[in-house]
Amino acid sequence: MTEHRWGARAIAIVGPAGAGKTSLAEALLLAAGAIPRLGAVDTGTSVGDASPQARARGGSTELNLMRFTWGGDAYALLDAPGTTGFATDIEAALATADMALVVIDPDPARAPLVEPTLRRLEAIGLPHALFVNKIDQARGSIEDLLAALQPMSAAALVARQIPIRAGDRTAGFVDLALERAYHYQPGKRSQQVPLAAHLRDDEAAARFHMLEQLADHDDVLLEQLLSDEVPSLDTIFGDLARETAAGLVVPVLFGSALNGFGVRRLLKMLRHDTPTATQTAARLGIDGAAVQVFKVSHGNALGRLALARVFGGALAEGAELVGPDGEHARAGALFATQGAATTRIPCAEPGEIVGIAKADAARTGQLMGIAGAVSATVAPCARPAANAALAIAVSDHKDEVRLSTALNRLIEEDPGLSWGQDEHSRETLLRGFNDEHLAVALDRLKRRYTVAVSVRPPAIAYRETIRKAAAQHGRHKKQSGGHGQFGDVVIEISPLARGEGFRFDDRITGGAIPRQWIPAVEHGVRDAMLKGPLGAPVVDVAVALVDGSFHAVDSSELAFRTAGRIAMAEALTAAAPYLLEPVMRVTVQAPGSATSRINSAVASRRGQMLGITPLEGWSRWDEIEALLPEAELHGLDAELRGLSQGMARYEARFDHLAEVTAKLAADVVQRINQPA
């Protein structure tokens, strides 16, 4: 492979959905000569978003990998989806990148959309820059946009350009470091033009502000500014690169991906300011030659590919890989990826991203040493709560093995998914981040593995308990020739406090029931509690065995178990049973502008508000605490996203069981007792 001066560098392209991330990746490929013409997401001709799911939805549903060479240097692009439903792939892009390029809209009103991304980048210490896309559609000023964004970033946002306006449109830009003006030319390089006299004051003020921001972290530059000395370009560019890599500043550039405006200027910034793979390895604590596996893919004709980035040395086909627990794998064929296309390569240089075949021991998130163990302090990926679940079933039981195999492969690709059987309802549940996440997973299940399933919301874990005490005599007597069956018990039941569960007391005296049969009575009682009079499992009940009788010949374990079940079933009916539903403690994080709407949505779902507090460290975001019945969670994520421009997220955890109101209880009882 071509030897590059710095080794390949990896750029994660992230940001809100709809900002134009994949379009920008396409524009970068075109400007670098990696593709002959500009593809488009909406026409299905882009290099990225090539999967059926992305094509159908008109947006990214998985991580897109692309590569190009520009100015003698190799680059890998990791184009990430923009919604939390695909958080696993977003985190995969961030986990191994040298720099993140955050793509945003020019509208200041949409600025809050980017705050979750900025906060996450700060948390993991990943250097990043902002690219304001669709500048040709901008109506507000860059100054207003930066003013709206700055409270969302701990690091200073450093504008490296100011726009040149022609009427109500942006016709070009002034590069503040070089003090040069450029006019956009659709599909061509921007044309350098003389700096207009009416822009000189604005340019001078903006440039001095940029230098002041850099001087906050460079005493020499600060001294030059105080002495009215003109700093050299080497000083300016050196500070921009150093402070960007250290996360002290966030450069801001703008342009239009669809028109190619500002894309080459962006490439130059990436070339000068992106940290090298060696610097990234140091940041991640990777010491030695290794591959960082960030995703496993099953979605192509090559079978299983472990997608990884190479650090500290070259990776050749057949190389031995050693996992963190000493597991060994041998790298099979190596592949470079360009969207959906793959090309076999003999080896991968440091910094490159590669698909490794036949390395079955490689798992997402693993760091594997090349030809030996390697040390690292790589932090685990963060993922949102998996709030969504669907009960799935195949129509033909013969497909259950195929379903299991397909689900395991989907989960290996996307660890944000999980599946298993609910111990109470016996349903097979597929869990994910939200409804969108599950919808894409089900589509892959059908298209890729030809496994069609029926889906429905999971059964709610209703329970029932009793209001009052009751006593009941239960007898099981059967004579059918030879030995018969005889069991006779008297029990008393009473309610327990919520959450106490079940208690069984043996109060038999005088040998009314021999000791060996008493455990059978308890088993029978528990059998009756599996489905109470209302059709749900029974909880929070104390049972005392107080009396009974036996037959020396006909009594048996089965007879007393049956007698215990009969007594308990009749006692529960007499003890005023009522229905309980699980109530979840829900924590919602959302922009303050959406808080009142979210409160109304929670109230409409029988929710009880517990409190609202500002989200610590965030700009005008709130954290809302509420109690909400589990039955009301279905569709909540989609509603919250609709009320908050897609930004609100929530986490739910079980809090307690609460009584279901009478009218609703009647409907629930009818539903849970319907034949399957």
XYZ file of C-alpha atoms in Angstrom:
676
model
C 0.000 0.000 0.000
C 1.016 3.616 -0.436
C 3.113 4.924 2.432
C 1.613 8.155 3.723
C 3.457 10.882 5.502
C 1.339 10.822 8.665
C -0.334 7.445 8.413
C -4.053 7.301 7.775
C -6.224 9.623 9.861
C -9.813 8.942 10.829
C -12.539 11.585 10.894
C -15.905 10.858 12.549
C -18.710 12.854 10.926
C -21.413 13.393 13.520
C -24.271 15.723 14.333
C -28.062 15.981 14.291
C -30.167 14.099 11.772
C -30.840 16.063 8.605
C -27.795 18.327 8.892
C -26.207 16.806 5.776
C -23.468 14.558 7.180
C -23.579 11.975 4.405
C -23.800 14.722 1.782
C -20.670 16.301 3.260
C -18.852 12.957 3.175
C -19.826 12.674 -0.481
C -18.521 16.203 -1.147
C -15.195 15.402 0.536
C -14.795 12.279 -1.598
C -15.505 14.268 -4.767
C -13.130 17.101 -3.867
C -10.381 14.557 -3.153
C -10.978 12.768 -6.463
C -12.152 9.518 -4.842
C -15.421 9.543 -6.823
C -16.116 10.964 -10.309
C -19.388 12.713 -9.541
C -21.433 13.832 -6.556
C -24.045 11.331 -5.463
C -27.148 12.314 -3.520
C -28.830 10.733 -0.515
C -32.361 11.510 -1.708
C -31.805 9.818 -5.075
C -30.017 6.803 -3.609
C -26.774 7.470 -5.479
C -24.495 8.352 -2.561
C -21.562 6.165 -1.523
C -22.888 6.163 2.022
C -26.407 5.243 3.143
C -26.350 2.357 0.680
C -28.259 -0.155 2.810
C -31.921 -0.893 2.020
C -32.911 0.531 5.405
C -31.070 3.826 4.801
C -32.410 4.101 1.267
C -35.976 3.486 2.444
C -35.743 6.033 5.264
C -33.759 8.660 3.418
C -31.194 8.882 6.203
C -28.383 7.008 7.923
C -29.294 3.916 9.897
C -25.764 2.571 10.354
C -22.136 3.620 10.276
C -20.802 4.403 6.777
C -17.091 3.877 6.130
C -15.311 5.749 3.325
C -11.734 6.538 2.405
C -9.755 8.913 0.231
C -6.279 10.318 -0.285
C -5.680 14.057 -0.455
C -2.437 15.985 -0.518
C -0.478 12.761 -0.147
C -2.277 11.801 3.074
C -4.780 8.991 3.626
C -8.096 9.618 5.387
C -10.912 7.426 6.615
C -14.389 8.857 7.128
C -16.745 7.357 9.698
C -20.124 8.833 8.813
C -22.394 8.234 11.806
C -26.206 8.304 12.022
C -27.764 11.335 13.662
C -30.431 9.883 15.968
C -30.126 8.199 19.358
C -31.760 5.041 18.003
C -28.433 4.235 16.369
C -26.252 5.256 19.296
C -24.144 2.094 19.052
C -22.810 3.146 15.655
C -22.355 6.750 16.784
C -20.214 5.538 19.676
C -18.313 3.199 17.347
C -17.339 6.182 15.198
C -16.186 8.201 18.196
C -14.308 5.340 19.844
C -11.493 5.211 17.321
C -11.473 8.583 15.504
C -8.706 11.178 15.586
C -11.174 14.023 15.239
C -14.933 14.530 15.034
C -16.438 16.850 12.451
C -19.775 18.091 13.796
C -22.141 19.048 10.980
C -24.893 21.519 11.872
C -27.583 23.679 10.294
C -27.034 27.445 9.982
C -30.347 28.264 11.717
C -29.702 29.515 15.305
C -33.113 28.138 16.318
C -31.823 24.622 15.614
C -28.616 25.126 17.582
C -29.846 23.136 20.633
C -29.925 20.018 18.450
C -26.153 19.804 18.617
C -25.691 20.067 22.387
C -25.873 16.302 23.130
C -23.135 15.731 20.557
C -20.904 18.477 21.936
C -21.320 17.249 25.517
C -20.453 13.697 24.520
C -17.333 14.788 22.642
C -16.183 16.766 25.646
C -16.822 13.813 27.951
C -14.570 11.481 25.948
C -11.966 14.131 25.135
C -12.236 13.785 21.368
C -10.961 16.857 19.440
C -13.645 18.283 17.192
C -14.554 21.028 14.760
C -17.872 22.443 13.565
C -18.928 22.663 9.939
C -21.970 24.866 9.367
C -23.593 23.242 6.348
C -26.207 24.676 3.967
C -24.696 28.144 4.302
C -26.395 29.026 1.014
C -29.714 28.678 2.869
C -28.671 30.725 5.903
C -30.976 33.541 6.969
C -29.431 34.455 10.304
C -25.867 35.558 10.969
C -22.914 33.379 11.878
C -22.437 35.601 14.935
C -25.945 34.771 16.183
C -25.356 31.079 15.567
C -22.074 31.061 17.500
C -23.678 33.048 20.321
C -26.385 30.382 20.558
C -23.842 27.547 20.460
C -21.138 28.849 22.808
C -23.023 28.070 26.075
C -23.188 24.470 24.875
C -19.412 24.093 24.612
C -16.828 24.250 27.368
C -14.160 25.025 24.765
C -14.153 28.304 22.860
C -15.791 28.189 19.440
C -13.264 29.796 17.109
C -14.649 31.132 13.838
C -11.982 30.667 11.186
C -14.029 32.422 8.511
C -16.506 35.233 8.099
C -19.102 35.231 5.303
C -19.155 37.483 2.292
C -22.765 38.446 1.672
C -24.363 39.360 -1.659
C -27.845 40.552 -0.865
C -29.581 37.834 1.161
C -27.168 35.032 0.231
C -23.653 33.999 1.230
C -21.423 34.446 -1.796
C -18.098 33.494 -0.256
C -15.876 33.804 2.796
C -12.827 35.461 4.245
C -10.186 33.157 5.715
C -9.205 34.890 8.956
C -5.828 33.216 9.335
C -4.701 33.969 5.790
C -6.666 37.225 5.447
C -7.794 36.186 1.995
C -11.240 36.486 0.422
C -12.858 33.819 -1.753
C -16.021 33.643 -3.840
C -17.876 30.360 -4.175
C -18.157 28.719 -7.570
C -20.649 25.828 -7.802
C -18.810 22.581 -8.452
C -15.422 24.308 -8.647
C -12.706 25.608 -6.390
C -13.518 28.884 -4.677
C -11.989 31.836 -6.504
C -9.653 34.150 -4.598
C -10.743 37.778 -4.902
C -9.446 41.032 -3.439
C -10.654 41.753 0.075
C -13.337 44.413 -0.387
C -12.832 47.676 1.454
C -16.186 47.430 3.261
C -15.103 44.071 4.764
C -11.719 45.183 6.106
C -12.961 46.426 9.470
C -15.127 43.340 10.032
C -12.266 41.077 9.014
C -9.782 42.832 11.288
C -12.138 42.642 14.287
C -12.981 38.978 13.683
C -9.332 38.053 13.188
C -8.254 39.811 16.353
C -11.010 38.000 18.286
C -9.772 34.667 16.891
C -6.218 35.494 17.970
C -7.429 36.509 21.438
C -9.123 33.137 21.812
C -5.911 31.356 20.832
C -3.839 33.594 23.108
C -5.852 32.366 26.103
C -3.689 29.239 25.830
C -0.441 30.744 24.455
C 1.434 33.293 26.554
C 3.803 34.162 23.701
C 0.923 35.011 21.386
C -0.730 36.988 24.167
C 2.431 39.035 24.634
C 2.581 39.719 20.891
C -1.002 40.952 20.851
C -0.432 43.202 23.862
C 2.623 44.629 22.110
C 0.721 45.176 18.838
C 3.036 42.728 17.083
C 1.696 40.818 14.093
C 2.061 37.086 14.793
C 3.455 34.899 12.046
C 1.273 32.495 10.110
C 3.351 29.633 11.512
C 2.412 30.760 15.023
C -1.274 31.056 14.167
C -1.552 27.733 12.375
C 0.583 26.031 15.007
C -1.699 27.284 17.786
C -4.824 26.276 15.880
C -3.530 22.721 15.415
C -2.188 22.355 18.961
C -5.205 23.832 20.745
C -7.680 21.918 18.587
C -5.902 18.631 19.304
C -5.916 19.434 23.016
C -9.641 20.221 23.013
C -9.002 23.813 24.079
C -10.724 25.335 21.064
C -13.301 24.182 18.508
C -12.711 25.570 14.993
C -15.826 26.640 13.076
C -16.009 26.631 9.265
C -18.972 26.842 6.929
C -20.034 25.929 3.414
C -22.504 23.874 1.412
C -21.932 20.171 0.807
C -24.376 19.948 -2.090
C -22.717 22.843 -3.937
C -19.159 22.042 -2.896
C -18.802 25.406 -1.159
C -16.018 25.512 1.447
C -15.203 21.820 1.115
C -11.582 22.239 -0.013
C -10.973 24.774 2.744
C -12.357 22.166 5.162
C -9.966 19.567 3.731
C -7.043 21.891 4.389
C -8.150 22.379 7.982
C -8.457 18.612 8.463
C -4.999 18.090 6.979
C -3.327 20.580 9.302
C -5.352 20.184 12.501
C -6.344 16.513 12.756
C -4.236 14.625 15.314
C -2.277 11.649 14.021
C -3.055 8.030 14.822
C -0.025 8.045 17.137
C -1.499 10.950 19.116
C -4.864 9.193 19.271
C -3.262 5.991 20.524
C -1.633 8.012 23.297
C -4.981 9.641 24.139
C -6.655 6.233 24.322
C -3.811 4.714 26.318
C -2.923 2.154 23.633
C 0.665 1.039 24.074
C 1.912 -1.231 21.306
C 0.800 -2.590 17.948
C -2.909 -3.340 18.092
C -6.265 -3.221 16.353
C -9.242 -1.528 17.975
C -12.377 -3.444 16.926
C -15.259 -0.976 16.783
C -17.893 -2.971 14.912
C -18.718 -6.430 13.606
C -20.505 -6.661 10.269
C -22.490 -9.515 8.736
C -24.180 -7.483 6.034
C -22.266 -8.444 2.876
C -21.185 -11.390 0.748
C -17.898 -11.667 2.648
C -19.598 -12.996 5.744
C -18.414 -11.855 9.154
C -16.022 -8.894 9.136
C -14.455 -7.354 12.230
C -14.079 -3.661 11.434
C -11.052 -2.262 13.213
C -8.518 0.535 13.262
C -4.829 -0.275 13.228
C -2.513 1.393 15.773
C 1.218 1.213 16.387
C 2.204 -1.039 13.482
C 1.056 -2.603 10.236
C -1.459 -5.452 10.074
C -0.889 -8.204 7.509
C -3.162 -11.010 6.443
C -2.520 -14.037 8.655
C -1.249 -11.974 11.592
C -1.919 -13.361 15.055
C -4.265 -11.250 17.194
C -4.358 -11.519 20.985
C -7.414 -10.363 22.903
C -7.607 -8.753 26.349
C -8.299 -12.090 28.045
C -5.601 -13.944 26.167
C -7.864 -15.280 23.424
C -6.168 -15.777 20.081
C -7.408 -15.192 16.552
C -5.731 -15.156 13.193
C -6.531 -12.357 10.794
C -8.013 -13.643 7.574
C -8.304 -11.632 4.411
C -8.192 -7.840 4.851
C -10.590 -5.470 3.140
C -10.795 -1.724 2.638
C -14.312 -0.305 2.633
C -15.871 2.385 0.461
C -19.540 2.536 1.404
C -21.052 -0.824 0.462
C -18.034 -1.773 -1.702
C -15.024 -3.681 -0.389
C -11.549 -4.166 -1.860
C -9.124 -6.823 -0.731
C -5.770 -5.462 0.413
C -2.561 -7.274 1.455
C -1.945 -5.231 4.600
C -3.150 -2.194 6.511
C -0.845 0.611 7.598
C -1.018 2.340 11.017
C -4.119 4.485 11.326
C -6.063 2.692 8.594
C -9.499 1.182 9.044
C -9.805 -2.365 7.802
C -12.283 -5.228 7.662
C -10.780 -8.442 9.035
C -12.287 -11.723 7.879
C -12.378 -14.963 9.872
C -11.307 -13.369 13.157
C -14.213 -14.953 15.005
C -12.769 -14.200 18.433
C -12.793 -10.450 17.742
C -15.670 -8.658 19.447
C -16.981 -5.105 19.300
C -15.054 -2.859 21.682
C -12.055 -5.169 21.987
C -8.465 -4.049 21.686
C -6.409 -6.901 20.228
C -2.652 -6.907 20.134
C -0.818 -7.732 16.905
C 1.450 -10.739 17.579
C 1.213 -10.242 21.339
C -0.782 -8.826 24.205
C -1.166 -5.056 24.419
C -2.144 -2.723 27.238
C -4.743 0.037 27.040
C -7.047 2.208 29.088
C -9.818 2.412 26.462
C -13.070 3.470 28.118
C -16.252 1.478 27.371
C -18.805 2.975 25.002
C -21.760 4.807 26.516
C -25.223 3.920 25.312
C -28.676 5.275 26.115
C -31.168 3.144 28.004
C -32.808 0.358 26.000
C -36.377 1.492 26.646
C -38.117 -0.129 23.685
C -39.198 -3.756 23.471
C -41.328 -5.869 21.170
C -42.631 -9.393 21.586
C -41.717 -11.329 18.443
C -42.772 -14.749 17.206
C -42.289 -16.846 14.079
C -45.353 -18.283 12.423
C -43.674 -21.645 11.910
C -41.929 -23.275 14.885
C -39.405 -24.761 12.473
C -38.017 -21.240 12.007
C -37.160 -20.771 15.690
C -33.567 -21.945 15.261
C -33.116 -19.633 12.265
C -34.607 -16.778 14.293
C -32.185 -17.413 17.152
C -29.193 -17.457 14.784
C -30.311 -14.284 13.023
C -30.941 -12.408 16.278
C -27.524 -13.352 17.618
C -25.904 -11.978 14.464
C -27.894 -8.752 14.666
C -26.800 -8.292 18.274
C -23.167 -9.004 17.429
C -23.403 -6.181 14.876
C -25.314 -3.898 17.228
C -24.735 -4.553 20.951
C -27.452 -1.985 21.687
C -29.936 -4.735 20.810
C -30.696 -7.659 23.094
C -33.171 -10.497 23.144
C -34.416 -13.185 25.469
C -37.483 -14.899 26.829
C -39.551 -13.247 29.537
C -39.751 -15.643 32.468
C -43.388 -14.816 33.243
C -45.066 -14.210 29.883
C -42.814 -16.684 28.005
C -42.660 -14.149 25.174
C -39.513 -13.700 23.101
C -38.588 -10.041 23.562
C -36.364 -7.954 21.302
C -35.087 -4.858 23.100
C -33.515 -1.694 21.698
C -33.073 2.015 22.261
C -36.363 3.147 20.714
C -39.049 2.239 18.190
C -36.915 3.398 15.238
C -34.028 1.221 16.369
C -36.264 -1.859 16.574
C -37.982 -1.124 13.258
C -34.636 -1.116 11.435
C -33.536 -4.304 13.229
C -36.749 -6.077 12.204
C -36.309 -4.917 8.617
C -32.786 -6.354 8.558
C -34.122 -9.560 10.070
C -36.573 -9.874 7.202
C -34.399 -8.676 4.294
C -31.044 -10.139 5.237
C -32.040 -13.361 6.979
C -35.485 -13.905 5.404
C -37.010 -14.473 8.829
C -40.486 -12.959 9.045
C -41.897 -12.450 12.513
C -45.108 -11.159 14.002
C -44.687 -8.382 16.547
C -46.759 -6.909 19.344
C -46.146 -4.836 22.465
C -44.857 -6.960 25.356
C -47.332 -8.175 27.940
C -47.467 -5.966 31.017
C -46.518 -7.754 34.223
C -49.810 -7.181 36.051
C -50.138 -8.666 39.513
C -52.963 -9.043 41.979
C -53.239 -9.021 45.740
C -55.969 -9.012 48.416
C -57.636 -6.377 50.577
C -58.675 -8.484 53.574
C -58.014 -11.678 55.459
C -59.882 -14.904 54.772
C -59.930 -18.508 55.990
C -60.638 -21.502 53.797
C -61.012 -25.246 54.078
C -59.667 -27.231 51.135
C -60.186 -30.955 50.689
C -59.082 -33.279 47.935
C -60.663 -36.738 48.118
C -60.724 -39.273 45.338
C -61.448 -43.001 45.428
C -61.115 -45.047 42.248
C -60.201 -48.546 43.395
C -57.100 -49.443 45.312
C -55.356 -46.551 47.004
C -57.280 -43.285 46.750
C -56.209 -39.698 47.313
C -56.921 -37.711 50.436
C -55.670 -34.302 51.526
C -57.440 -31.944 53.898
C -56.179 -28.480 54.940
C -57.374 -25.285 56.554
C -55.533 -22.062 55.725
C -55.782 -18.431 56.705
C -54.575 -15.704 54.362
C -53.939 -12.008 54.986
C -52.488 -9.098 52.998
C -48.850 -8.080 53.366
C -47.317 -4.655 52.827
C -46.467 -3.819 49.229
C -43.275 -5.482 48.125
C -43.123 -8.123 50.903
C -43.969 -10.883 48.451
C -45.068 -14.145 50.055
C -44.847 -15.739 53.486
C -45.914 -19.248 54.522
C -46.343 -20.147 58.186
C -46.775 -23.651 59.533
C -49.080 -23.587 62.578
C -50.000 -27.286 62.651
C -50.094 -28.765 66.134
C -50.856 -32.201 67.452
C -49.904 -33.972 64.254
C -53.077 -32.949 62.369
C -50.965 -33.168 59.205
C -47.755 -35.212 59.224
C -44.618 -33.111 58.737
C -43.704 -34.729 55.429
C -46.873 -33.384 53.741
C -46.563 -29.744 54.839
C -44.117 -28.697 52.060
C -46.621 -30.129 49.571
C -49.315 -27.818 50.964
C -47.026 -24.836 50.405
C -46.355 -25.976 46.858
C -50.097 -26.173 46.223
C -50.581 -22.681 47.625
C -47.865 -21.357 45.336
C -49.495 -23.142 42.385
C -52.725 -21.223 43.022
C -50.813 -17.942 43.225
C -49.457 -18.311 39.692
C -52.852 -17.195 38.428
C -55.265 -15.591 40.850
C -59.005 -14.966 40.474
C -58.351 -11.965 38.218
C -55.967 -13.863 35.968
C -52.624 -12.471 37.186
C -49.938 -13.805 39.545
C -50.601 -13.054 43.219
C -48.180 -11.113 45.413
C -47.939 -9.711 48.937
C -49.940 -12.406 50.722
C -49.250 -14.254 53.961
C -50.586 -17.807 54.271
C -50.844 -19.796 57.491
C -51.574 -23.532 57.528
C -53.649 -23.890 60.720
C -55.392 -27.283 60.549
C -56.188 -30.317 58.499
C -56.471 -34.066 58.521
C -54.999 -37.056 56.733
C -55.665 -40.675 55.875
C -53.116 -43.271 56.856
C -53.357 -45.033 53.488
C -54.688 -42.543 50.916
C -52.797 -39.359 51.850
C -49.857 -38.423 49.622
C -47.748 -35.496 48.542
C -49.910 -35.010 45.440
C -53.125 -35.074 47.476
C -51.957 -32.402 49.917
C -50.545 -30.261 47.104
C -53.938 -30.411 45.386
C -55.750 -29.618 48.637
C -53.476 -26.619 49.224
C -54.160 -25.311 45.727
C -57.938 -25.688 46.155
C -57.932 -23.927 49.514
C -55.778 -21.058 48.266
C -57.816 -20.486 45.087
C -61.055 -20.247 47.075
C -59.474 -18.105 49.809
C -58.176 -15.578 47.277
C -61.656 -15.183 45.793
C -63.060 -14.489 49.241
C -60.339 -11.967 50.188
C -61.406 -9.108 47.840
C -58.673 -9.411 45.206
C -57.627 -6.365 43.214
C -55.275 -5.673 40.332
C -51.801 -4.120 40.517
C -49.743 -2.628 37.701
C -46.021 -1.872 37.549
C -45.195 1.821 37.855
C -41.904 3.088 36.475
C -39.766 5.978 37.617
C -39.089 7.872 34.393
C -36.267 10.403 33.985
C -36.566 12.600 30.908
C -33.803 14.895 29.695
C -34.946 17.511 27.204
C -34.433 21.123 26.089
C -36.218 23.559 28.356
C -38.285 24.773 25.398
C -40.029 21.380 25.326
C -40.540 20.917 29.075
C -44.134 22.160 29.293
C -45.202 20.006 26.338
C -43.526 16.972 27.869
C -45.267 17.604 31.188
C -48.619 17.570 29.401
C -47.703 14.353 27.593
C -46.765 12.675 30.886
C -50.042 13.792 32.503
C -52.052 12.441 29.570
C -50.465 9.027 30.195
C -51.612 8.860 33.833
C -48.231 10.116 34.977
C -47.396 11.781 38.267
C -44.815 14.567 38.126
C -42.109 14.392 40.813
C -39.977 17.383 39.887
C -38.113 19.406 37.282
C -34.511 20.523 37.698
C -32.000 22.130 35.300
C -29.675 19.540 33.796
C -26.346 20.221 35.432
C -23.693 21.540 33.069
C -26.060 21.886 30.115
C -27.439 24.993 28.479
C -31.172 25.383 29.085
C -31.890 21.669 29.391
C -34.150 20.180 32.052
C -34.348 16.844 33.823
C -37.922 15.764 34.494
C -38.755 13.066 37.058
C -42.132 11.354 36.944
C -43.931 8.145 37.854
C -45.631 6.494 34.914
C -47.479 3.172 34.612
C -45.523 0.716 32.478
C -48.602 0.250 30.297
C -48.286 3.906 29.266
C -44.675 3.681 28.078
C -45.511 2.238 24.661
C -44.902 4.960 22.080
C -43.539 7.396 24.677
C -40.130 7.703 23.033
C -41.635 8.662 19.668
C -43.924 11.202 21.337
C -41.078 12.787 23.295
C -38.944 13.050 20.179
C -41.825 14.647 18.336
C -42.220 17.242 21.083
C -38.525 18.153 21.221
C -37.165 18.140 17.645
C -35.879 14.645 18.262
C -33.719 15.585 21.251
C -35.544 14.332 24.359
C -34.432 11.028 25.797
C -35.626 9.090 28.794
C -34.761 6.210 31.064
C -37.317 4.112 32.925
C -36.783 1.747 35.841
C -39.252 -0.180 37.975
C -40.403 1.712 41.055
C -43.408 -0.026 42.616
C -46.719 -1.785 42.062
C -49.871 0.325 42.327
C -53.588 -0.458 42.263
C -55.309 -0.176 38.910
C -58.447 1.981 39.027
C -61.755 0.136 38.823
C -62.810 0.934 35.237
C -59.386 0.351 33.800
C -58.986 -2.806 35.894
C -62.112 -4.323 34.357
C -60.693 -3.789 30.865
C -57.322 -5.230 31.847
C -58.869 -8.311 33.494
C -60.921 -8.963 30.383
C -57.850 -8.611 28.197
C -55.505 -10.826 30.203
C -58.111 -13.576 30.444
C -58.832 -13.682 26.723
C -57.809 -16.961 25.072
C -54.378 -16.755 23.478
